[in-house]
Coordinates of C-alpha atoms in Angstrom, one line a residue:
M38 CA 57.7 -19.6 -1.6
R39 CA 54.4 -21.4 -1.9
H40 CA 53.6 -20.4 1.7
I41 CA 54.3 -16.7 0.9
I42 CA 51.9 -16.8 -2.2
F43 CA 49.2 -18.5 -0.2
L44 CA 49.4 -15.9 2.6
A45 CA 49.3 -13.2 0.1
S46 CA 46.2 -14.8 -1.5
L47 CA 44.5 -14.9 1.9
L48 CA 45.3 -11.2 2.6
F49 CA 44.0 -10.2 -0.8
F50 CA 40.8 -12.3 -0.1
F51 CA 40.2 -10.8 3.3
S52 CA 40.9 -7.3 2.2
C53 CA 38.3 -7.5 -0.6
G54 CA 35.8 -8.9 1.9
D55 CA 36.5 -5.9 4.3
K56 CA 36.0 -3.6 1.4
K57 CA 32.7 -5.1 0.5
S58 CA 31.6 -5.0 4.1
S59 CA 32.7 -1.3 4.4
N60 CA 30.7 -0.4 1.3
E61 CA 27.7 -2.1 2.7
K62 CA 28.0 -0.1 6.0
F63 CA 28.4 3.1 4.2
L64 CA 24.8 3.0 3.1
L65 CA 22.8 3.8 6.2
D66 CA 19.3 2.9 6.8
S67 CA 16.8 5.2 5.0
S68 CA 14.3 7.2 7.1
G69 CA 11.1 9.2 6.7
S70 CA 7.6 9.2 7.5
I71 CA 5.2 6.9 5.6
N72 CA 3.8 8.5 2.3
N73 CA 6.3 11.5 2.6
V74 CA 8.4 12.4 -0.6
S75 CA 11.4 14.6 -0.5
V76 CA 11.5 16.9 -3.7
V77 CA 14.9 18.3 -4.3
I78 CA 14.4 21.4 -6.4
D79 CA 15.4 25.0 -6.6
N80 CA 13.0 27.4 -4.9
K81 CA 12.3 29.4 -7.9
L82 CA 11.3 26.3 -9.9
W83 CA 9.2 25.1 -6.9
N84 CA 7.3 28.2 -6.8
G85 CA 6.6 28.2 -10.6
N86 CA 4.9 25.8 -13.1
V87 CA 7.5 23.1 -12.6
G88 CA 6.6 22.9 -8.8
E89 CA 2.9 23.1 -9.7
T90 CA 3.2 20.1 -12.0
I91 CA 4.9 18.0 -9.2
R92 CA 2.3 19.1 -6.6
T93 CA -0.3 18.1 -9.0
V94 CA 1.1 14.6 -9.5
L95 CA 2.3 13.8 -6.0
A96 CA -0.5 15.3 -4.0
K97 CA -3.3 14.1 -6.1
P98 CA -6.3 13.2 -3.8
I99 CA -6.7 9.4 -3.0
Y100 CA -9.8 8.0 -4.4
G101 CA -11.9 6.2 -1.8
L102 CA -11.5 8.4 1.2
P103 CA -14.4 10.3 2.8
Q104 CA -12.3 13.5 2.7
D105 CA -9.7 14.7 0.3
E106 CA -6.2 13.5 1.4
P107 CA -3.0 13.8 -0.9
T108 CA -1.4 10.6 -2.2
F109 CA 2.0 11.8 -0.8
S110 CA 3.0 14.6 1.7
I111 CA 5.7 16.7 0.1
S112 CA 9.0 18.1 1.6
Q113 CA 10.7 20.5 -0.6
I114 CA 14.4 20.8 -0.3
P115 CA 16.7 23.3 -2.1
P116 CA 19.8 21.5 -3.7
A117 CA 22.1 23.7 -1.6
V118 CA 20.9 22.0 1.7
F119 CA 20.5 18.6 0.3
S120 CA 23.2 16.7 2.1
D121 CA 23.9 14.5 5.2
F122 CA 20.9 13.2 6.9
V123 CA 18.5 15.0 4.5
T124 CA 19.6 12.6 1.7
K125 CA 18.4 9.6 3.8
N126 CA 14.7 9.8 2.9
R127 CA 13.2 6.7 1.6
T128 CA 11.6 8.4 -1.5
I129 CA 13.2 11.3 -3.3
L130 CA 12.3 13.2 -6.4
K131 CA 15.2 15.2 -7.7
V132 CA 15.0 17.9 -10.3
E133 CA 18.1 19.0 -12.3
M134 CA 18.3 21.9 -14.8
N135 CA 20.7 22.6 -17.6
K136 CA 21.2 19.0 -18.6
E137 CA 20.1 16.6 -21.3
A138 CA 16.4 15.7 -20.9
S139 CA 16.3 12.4 -18.9
F140 CA 14.1 10.5 -16.5
K141 CA 15.8 7.8 -14.3
V142 CA 14.6 5.6 -11.4
L143 CA 17.6 4.8 -9.2
K144 CA 17.9 2.4 -6.2
D145 CA 19.7 2.9 -2.9
V146 CA 21.7 6.0 -3.8
Y147 CA 22.1 7.6 -0.5
A148 CA 20.7 5.0 1.8
K149 CA 18.7 1.7 1.8
P150 CA 16.1 0.9 1.0
Q151 CA 15.6 3.9 -1.1
K152 CA 14.1 5.0 -4.4
V153 CA 15.4 8.2 -6.1
I154 CA 13.7 9.5 -9.3
L155 CA 16.0 11.9 -11.1
V156 CA 14.4 14.3 -13.8
S157 CA 16.6 16.6 -15.8
G158 CA 16.3 18.8 -18.7
K159 CA 17.6 21.9 -20.4
T160 CA 14.3 23.9 -20.0
K161 CA 11.4 24.0 -17.6
Q162 CA 9.1 22.5 -20.2
D163 CA 11.4 19.6 -20.5
I164 CA 10.9 18.9 -16.8
I165 CA 7.1 19.4 -17.0
D166 CA 6.9 17.1 -19.9
L167 CA 8.9 14.3 -18.4
I168 CA 6.9 14.4 -15.1
T169 CA 3.7 14.4 -16.9
Q170 CA 4.6 11.7 -19.3
N171 CA 5.8 9.5 -16.4
E172 CA 3.2 10.3 -13.8
E173 CA 2.1 6.8 -13.5
K174 CA 5.8 5.4 -13.2
I175 CA 6.4 7.9 -10.5
M176 CA 3.4 7.1 -8.4
E177 CA 3.9 3.4 -8.8
T178 CA 7.5 3.6 -7.9
F179 CA 6.9 5.5 -4.7
R180 CA 3.7 3.7 -3.6
N181 CA 5.5 0.3 -4.0
E182 CA 8.4 1.6 -1.9
E183 CA 6.0 2.7 0.8
I184 CA 4.1 -0.6 0.8
A185 CA 7.3 -2.5 1.1
E186 CA 8.4 -0.4 4.0
R187 CA 5.1 -0.8 5.7
R188 CA 5.3 -4.6 5.3
R189 CA 8.8 -4.6 6.6
Q190 CA 7.7 -2.8 9.8
M191 CA 4.8 -5.2 10.3
S192 CA 7.0 -8.2 9.9
K193 CA 8.7 -7.4 13.2
S194 CA 5.8 -8.9 15.1
P195 CA 4.0 -11.4 12.8
H196 CA 0.7 -13.0 13.6
K197 CA 0.4 -16.6 14.5
F198 CA -3.0 -17.6 13.2
T199 CA -2.1 -20.9 11.5
S200 CA -5.7 -21.8 10.9
I201 CA -5.7 -19.3 8.0
K202 CA -3.4 -21.6 6.0
E203 CA -5.1 -24.8 7.3
K204 CA -8.7 -23.8 6.3
L205 CA -8.1 -21.4 3.4
G206 CA -4.8 -22.8 1.9
L207 CA -3.1 -19.4 1.9
S208 CA -0.7 -17.1 3.8
I209 CA -0.9 -13.5 4.5
Q210 CA 1.2 -11.1 6.5
F211 CA -0.1 -8.8 9.2
P212 CA 1.0 -7.8 12.6
S213 CA 0.0 -9.7 15.9
I214 CA -1.9 -6.6 17.2
Y215 CA -4.8 -7.7 15.0
E216 CA -7.3 -9.9 16.9
V217 CA -9.6 -12.4 15.5
A218 CA -13.2 -11.1 15.6
K219 CA -14.8 -14.1 13.7
E220 CA -13.6 -17.4 12.2
T221 CA -15.6 -20.1 10.3
D222 CA -14.3 -22.8 7.8
N223 CA -14.1 -20.3 4.9
F224 CA -14.2 -16.8 6.6
F225 CA -11.9 -14.9 8.8
W226 CA -12.5 -11.3 10.3
F227 CA -9.6 -9.7 12.2
R228 CA -9.7 -6.4 13.9
K229 CA -7.3 -3.8 15.4
D230 CA -8.0 -0.7 17.6
I231 CA -6.7 2.5 16.1
T232 CA -6.9 6.3 17.1
T233 CA -10.6 7.0 17.6
G234 CA -11.7 3.8 15.8
H235 CA -10.7 0.5 14.4
S236 CA -9.2 -1.2 11.4
H237 CA -10.6 -4.5 9.9
L238 CA -9.3 -7.3 7.6
M239 CA -11.5 -10.1 6.2
I240 CA -10.4 -13.1 4.2
Y241 CA -12.8 -15.6 2.6
E242 CA -13.4 -17.9 -0.3
L243 CA -16.3 -18.1 -2.8
P244 CA -17.4 -20.9 -5.2
F245 CA -15.9 -20.4 -8.8
E246 CA -19.6 -20.0 -10.0
A247 CA -20.2 -17.2 -7.6
L248 CA -18.7 -14.5 -9.8
E249 CA -18.8 -14.1 -13.5
K250 CA -16.5 -12.0 -15.6
S251 CA -18.6 -9.5 -17.5
D252 CA -19.6 -5.8 -17.6
S253 CA -21.4 -6.3 -14.4
T254 CA -18.5 -7.7 -12.3
V255 CA -18.3 -4.7 -10.0
I256 CA -21.9 -5.0 -9.2
Q257 CA -21.6 -8.6 -8.5
I258 CA -18.7 -7.9 -6.1
I259 CA -20.7 -5.2 -4.3
K260 CA -23.5 -7.5 -3.8
I261 CA -21.2 -10.2 -2.4
R262 CA -19.5 -7.7 0.1
D263 CA -23.0 -6.4 1.1
S264 CA -24.2 -9.8 1.8
I265 CA -21.1 -10.5 4.0
G266 CA -21.6 -7.2 5.7
K267 CA -25.4 -8.2 6.5
A268 CA -24.2 -11.5 7.8
Y269 CA -21.3 -10.4 10.0
F270 CA -20.8 -6.6 10.5
K271 CA -23.8 -5.4 12.6
G272 CA -24.3 -1.8 13.8
R273 CA -24.6 -0.7 17.4
L274 CA -28.5 -0.3 17.1
D275 CA -29.0 -3.7 15.4
G276 CA -31.7 -5.6 17.2
T277 CA -32.8 -2.6 19.2
V278 CA -36.4 -1.3 19.2
N279 CA -37.0 2.2 17.9
A280 CA -39.6 4.8 19.2
D281 CA -42.3 3.2 16.8
G282 CA -41.8 -0.1 18.3
D283 CA -40.2 -1.5 15.2
T284 CA -36.9 -3.6 15.6
V285 CA -33.9 -1.8 14.0
S286 CA -31.8 -3.7 11.3
S287 CA -28.3 -2.2 11.0
F288 CA -25.4 -3.7 9.0
M289 CA -22.6 -2.8 6.7
I290 CA -23.3 -2.0 3.1
T291 CA -21.4 -0.2 0.3
E292 CA -22.5 3.5 0.1
D293 CA -24.3 3.9 -3.2
A294 CA -23.9 7.8 -3.3
Y295 CA -20.1 7.3 -3.9
A296 CA -19.4 5.3 -7.1
P297 CA -16.7 2.6 -6.2
F298 CA -13.5 2.5 -8.1
H299 CA -13.1 -0.8 -10.0
G300 CA -10.2 -2.1 -12.0
E301 CA -8.2 -5.3 -12.9
T302 CA -4.6 -6.1 -11.6
I303 CA -2.3 -9.0 -10.7
L304 CA -2.0 -10.4 -7.2
D305 CA 0.2 -13.4 -6.4
N306 CA 0.4 -13.8 -10.2
K307 CA -3.3 -14.3 -10.5
P308 CA -5.8 -12.1 -12.2
T309 CA -7.6 -10.0 -9.7
F310 CA -10.4 -7.4 -9.4
E311 CA -9.6 -4.4 -7.3
T312 CA -12.6 -2.4 -5.8
K313 CA -12.5 0.4 -3.4
G314 CA -14.9 3.0 -2.1
L315 CA -17.0 3.9 0.9
W316 CA -19.1 1.8 3.3
E317 CA -21.8 2.8 5.7
L318 CA -24.2 1.3 8.3
T319 CA -27.8 1.1 7.6
N320 CA -29.9 3.0 10.2
D321 CA -26.8 4.5 11.8
F322 CA -24.1 7.2 11.1
M323 CA -21.0 5.0 11.0
G324 CA -19.0 4.6 7.8
G325 CA -15.5 4.7 6.3
S326 CA -13.3 3.4 3.4
F327 CA -12.8 -0.1 2.1
I328 CA -10.4 -1.8 -0.4
N329 CA -11.3 -5.2 -1.8
Y330 CA -9.3 -7.7 -3.9
T331 CA -11.1 -10.6 -5.4
I332 CA -8.6 -13.1 -6.7
E333 CA -9.2 -15.7 -9.4
D334 CA -7.9 -19.0 -8.1
K335 CA -8.2 -21.3 -11.1
V336 CA -6.2 -24.1 -9.7
N337 CA -8.5 -24.6 -6.7
K338 CA -11.5 -23.5 -8.7
R339 CA -12.6 -20.8 -6.4
W340 CA -12.3 -17.0 -5.8
V341 CA -10.5 -15.7 -2.8
G342 CA -11.5 -12.3 -1.3
V343 CA -9.4 -10.1 0.8
E344 CA -10.8 -6.8 2.1
G345 CA -9.7 -4.1 4.5
F346 CA -11.9 -1.3 5.8
I347 CA -11.6 1.2 8.6
F348 CA -13.7 3.3 10.9
A349 CA -11.6 6.3 11.9
P350 CA -13.7 9.5 12.3
S351 CA -11.9 12.8 12.6
V352 CA -8.4 11.5 11.7
E353 CA -6.6 11.0 8.4
K354 CA -7.1 7.6 6.9
R355 CA -4.5 7.5 4.1
N356 CA -1.8 5.6 6.1
Y357 CA -4.3 3.2 7.7
M358 CA -5.4 2.2 4.3
L359 CA -1.9 1.9 3.0
E360 CA -1.3 -0.7 5.8
L361 CA -4.3 -2.7 4.7
E362 CA -3.2 -2.6 1.0
A363 CA 0.3 -3.8 2.1
I364 CA -1.3 -6.6 4.1
I365 CA -3.6 -7.7 1.3
K366 CA -0.8 -7.6 -1.3
S367 CA 1.2 -10.1 0.9
V368 CA -1.2 -12.9 0.1
K369 CA 0.1 -16.2 -1.2
I370 CA -2.1 -18.9 -2.3
D371 CA -1.1 -22.4 -2.3

């Protein structure tokens, strides 16, 4: 009798395990291009004020790019055709009418990883109000999902630069396609060739007294990055002699005609200054976008700077900058 009970228990255990495994397999891998959001909404709503509100939020131009590019590309899907593979997109905004007003952020509903934001309401104004009130939450949810996805993609071929940890006491994730362009005891510069240009990442440390928290913090950060640009990032014409017989000096600086964005955030549980804007070369016509994070490392009594910038004329830059942001936000300081 005891043998029968034991066998029954084993069968129950394995059947539960099979059921769990079956449920996990049911959720297929999500898909979709980086920075593309599927919006499930009736055509009439999409072509009216509700759709206009959604487009205003999701397609808002990204600050810090030379030309206007939307934060997200949008694929509108009528509810009647929202089924099968169409439901597998990584980021989905779904609008439901004639229901109680509600705003929900759901995880792994139709696939994984996936974020689904469900907005419902009894009237069009309900929907508009909820989207407007939760604009920051919507953008943060979808952007974090895209950063996580880009990081997952890059983790398939990680770099092997152990000297970063040895010299700077930190780890950071980026793909092996990046090559070292410059390395010193407290400064690293990595470069990757991209379509029509190149993408750059630099990591460095500064003495704690090099930066003071004040109303002029952004000015201090710009001066620091400009001094680094002058030291390391020279233009094609630097050192050449012009028609007047003068030696040309060409190096990277922050473009002063475009006011940089400056804010405060948290990175690796540490207070961090975020700065983004445009860069240019003196006495040359090259330029592009940059994003800089300056991290307060109180334990080691220093500041850690991590910056990404690109040169990519004639192509969209949004996805390149997302990759650099994903890399920077992976930093872990010992």
